[in-house]
Amino acid sequence: MGRLQLITVMGLALALAAPVLATPPTAPAPATKAPLPKIQQRLKRNQGEVKRLEREVARQESDSRQAGERLQQQDKEIAELRRKLLELQAGHPAGQR
């Protein structure tokens, strides 16, 4: 799931940056286009949003990794309890063979 989120963030970053990157550098544009400072401001804001999303994805991946580790530990504990139960049911004290 972490990879999917990372791909989503990268796609969002490309979508946000594409209009700025796709515009070829030309002579000063007529009044219909945004002035350069506004474009730079929007680009900076978009870059900030991308960084925020990257941090969020990293946090979610860390949370997911920790949850996976907890599940593995619980699986080990369950397996050990099952082993002890089977030994008790068979009439052997747990831990003695």
PDB file of C-alpha atoms in Angstrom:
ATOM      1  CA  MET A   1       0.000   0.000   0.000  1.00  0.00           C
ATOM      2  CA  GLY A   2       2.925   2.316   0.643  1.00  0.00           C
ATOM      3  CA  ARG A   3       4.108   2.061  -2.937  1.00  0.00           C
ATOM      4  CA  LEU A   4       0.671   2.913  -4.219  1.00  0.00           C
ATOM      5  CA  GLN A   5       0.588   6.023  -2.050  1.00  0.00           C
ATOM      6  CA  LEU A   6       4.045   7.043  -3.258  1.00  0.00           C
ATOM      7  CA  ILE A   7       2.975   6.590  -6.871  1.00  0.00           C
ATOM      8  CA  THR A   8      -0.137   8.653  -6.141  1.00  0.00           C
ATOM      9  CA  VAL A   9       1.962  11.454  -4.649  1.00  0.00           C
ATOM     10  CA  MET A  10       4.350  11.371  -7.592  1.00  0.00           C
ATOM     11  CA  GLY A  11       1.414  11.525 -10.000  1.00  0.00           C
ATOM     12  CA  LEU A  12      -0.047  14.449  -8.096  1.00  0.00           C
ATOM     13  CA  ALA A  13       3.316  16.209  -8.150  1.00  0.00           C
ATOM     14  CA  LEU A  14       3.556  15.746 -11.903  1.00  0.00           C
ATOM     15  CA  ALA A  15       0.001  16.963 -12.374  1.00  0.00           C
ATOM     16  CA  LEU A  16       0.711  20.061 -10.325  1.00  0.00           C
ATOM     17  CA  ALA A  17       4.031  20.782 -12.008  1.00  0.00           C
ATOM     18  CA  ALA A  18       3.036  19.827 -15.570  1.00  0.00           C
ATOM     19  CA  PRO A  19       1.430  23.148 -16.530  1.00  0.00           C
ATOM     20  CA  VAL A  20       4.537  25.037 -15.455  1.00  0.00           C
ATOM     21  CA  LEU A  21       6.974  22.550 -16.974  1.00  0.00           C
ATOM     22  CA  ALA A  22       5.045  22.103 -20.224  1.00  0.00           C
ATOM     23  CA  THR A  23       5.054  25.800 -21.041  1.00  0.00           C
ATOM     24  CA  PRO A  24       8.029  26.466 -23.313  1.00  0.00           C
ATOM     25  CA  PRO A  25      10.087  29.503 -22.386  1.00  0.00           C
ATOM     26  CA  THR A  26       9.109  32.303 -24.731  1.00  0.00           C
ATOM     27  CA  ALA A  27       9.216  36.030 -24.903  1.00  0.00           C
ATOM     28  CA  PRO A  28       7.154  37.924 -22.335  1.00  0.00           C
ATOM     29  CA  ALA A  29       3.566  36.842 -22.681  1.00  0.00           C
ATOM     30  CA  PRO A  30       0.642  39.103 -23.387  1.00  0.00           C
ATOM     31  CA  ALA A  31      -1.626  40.212 -20.547  1.00  0.00           C
ATOM     32  CA  THR A  32      -3.611  36.956 -20.763  1.00  0.00           C
ATOM     33  CA  LYS A  33      -0.882  34.952 -18.978  1.00  0.00           C
ATOM     34  CA  ALA A  34       0.029  35.226 -15.302  1.00  0.00           C
ATOM     35  CA  PRO A  35       3.128  37.287 -14.569  1.00  0.00           C
ATOM     36  CA  LEU A  36       6.306  35.392 -13.686  1.00  0.00           C
ATOM     37  CA  PRO A  37       6.222  36.204  -9.938  1.00  0.00           C
ATOM     38  CA  LYS A  38       2.734  34.689  -9.651  1.00  0.00           C
ATOM     39  CA  ILE A  39       3.840  31.578 -11.498  1.00  0.00           C
ATOM     40  CA  GLN A  40       6.884  31.262  -9.258  1.00  0.00           C
ATOM     41  CA  GLN A  41       4.696  31.726  -6.194  1.00  0.00           C
ATOM     42  CA  ARG A  42       2.296  29.034  -7.404  1.00  0.00           C
ATOM     43  CA  LEU A  43       5.222  26.721  -8.189  1.00  0.00           C
ATOM     44  CA  LYS A  44       6.653  27.263  -4.708  1.00  0.00           C
ATOM     45  CA  ARG A  45       3.248  26.554  -3.146  1.00  0.00           C
ATOM     46  CA  ASN A  46       2.872  23.394  -5.242  1.00  0.00           C
ATOM     47  CA  GLN A  47       6.365  22.240  -4.279  1.00  0.00           C
ATOM     48  CA  GLY A  48       5.482  22.789  -0.627  1.00  0.00           C
ATOM     49  CA  GLU A  49       2.346  20.704  -1.065  1.00  0.00           C
ATOM     50  CA  VAL A  50       4.353  17.925  -2.726  1.00  0.00           C
ATOM     51  CA  LYS A  51       6.812  17.901   0.189  1.00  0.00           C
ATOM     52  CA  ARG A  52       3.935  17.780   2.674  1.00  0.00           C
ATOM     53  CA  LEU A  53       2.404  14.853   0.801  1.00  0.00           C
ATOM     54  CA  GLU A  54       5.761  13.064   0.706  1.00  0.00           C
ATOM     55  CA  ARG A  55       6.084  13.454   4.493  1.00  0.00           C
ATOM     56  CA  GLU A  56       2.555  12.124   4.937  1.00  0.00           C
ATOM     57  CA  VAL A  57       3.298   9.097   2.742  1.00  0.00           C
ATOM     58  CA  ALA A  58       6.511   8.428   4.696  1.00  0.00           C
ATOM     59  CA  ARG A  59       4.564   8.603   7.971  1.00  0.00           C
ATOM     60  CA  GLN A  60       1.903   6.227   6.660  1.00  0.00           C
ATOM     61  CA  GLU A  61       4.546   3.800   5.387  1.00  0.00           C
ATOM     62  CA  SER A  62       6.251   3.876   8.790  1.00  0.00           C
ATOM     63  CA  ASP A  63       2.938   3.237  10.546  1.00  0.00           C
ATOM     64  CA  SER A  64       2.223   0.372   8.160  1.00  0.00           C
ATOM     65  CA  ARG A  65       5.678  -1.136   8.720  1.00  0.00           C
ATOM     66  CA  GLN A  66       5.247  -0.938  12.503  1.00  0.00           C
ATOM     67  CA  ALA A  67       1.802  -2.532  12.290  1.00  0.00           C
ATOM     68  CA  GLY A  68       3.279  -5.344  10.190  1.00  0.00           C
ATOM     69  CA  GLU A  69       5.988  -5.923  12.786  1.00  0.00           C
ATOM     70  CA  ARG A  70       3.373  -6.053  15.561  1.00  0.00           C
ATOM     71  CA  LEU A  71       1.345  -8.583  13.568  1.00  0.00           C
ATOM     72  CA  GLN A  72       4.421 -10.756  13.048  1.00  0.00           C
ATOM     73  CA  GLN A  73       5.134 -10.688  16.779  1.00  0.00           C
ATOM     74  CA  GLN A  74       1.533 -11.610  17.543  1.00  0.00           C
ATOM     75  CA  ASP A  75       1.724 -14.467  15.017  1.00  0.00           C
ATOM     76  CA  LYS A  76       4.817 -15.808  16.813  1.00  0.00           C
ATOM     77  CA  GLU A  77       3.071 -15.584  20.173  1.00  0.00           C
ATOM     78  CA  ILE A  78      -0.005 -17.365  18.801  1.00  0.00           C
ATOM     79  CA  ALA A  79       2.158 -20.134  17.325  1.00  0.00           C
ATOM     80  CA  GLU A  80       3.941 -20.581  20.675  1.00  0.00           C
ATOM     81  CA  LEU A  81       0.625 -20.721  22.560  1.00  0.00           C
ATOM     82  CA  ARG A  82      -0.729 -23.285  20.082  1.00  0.00           C
ATOM     83  CA  ARG A  83       2.386 -25.400  20.536  1.00  0.00           C
ATOM     84  CA  LYS A  84       1.974 -25.299  24.322  1.00  0.00           C
ATOM     85  CA  LEU A  85      -1.720 -26.146  24.042  1.00  0.00           C
ATOM     86  CA  LEU A  86      -0.992 -29.154  21.837  1.00  0.00           C
ATOM     87  CA  GLU A  87       1.637 -30.362  24.311  1.00  0.00           C
ATOM     88  CA  LEU A  88      -0.795 -30.014  27.199  1.00  0.00           C
ATOM     89  CA  GLN A  89      -3.512 -31.812  25.256  1.00  0.00           C
ATOM     90  CA  ALA A  90      -1.064 -34.621  24.461  1.00  0.00           C
ATOM     91  CA  GLY A  91      -0.167 -34.960  28.149  1.00  0.00           C
ATOM     92  CA  HIS A  92       3.338 -33.516  27.956  1.00  0.00           C
ATOM     93  CA  PRO A  93       4.263 -30.541  30.123  1.00  0.00           C
ATOM     94  CA  ALA A  94       5.039 -27.463  28.057  1.00  0.00           C
ATOM     95  CA  GLY A  95       8.750 -26.982  27.492  1.00  0.00           C
ATOM     96  CA  GLN A  96       9.689 -30.624  28.345  1.00  0.00           C
ATOM     97  CA  ARG A  97      10.412 -33.270  25.767  1.00  0.00           C
TER      98      ARG A  97
END
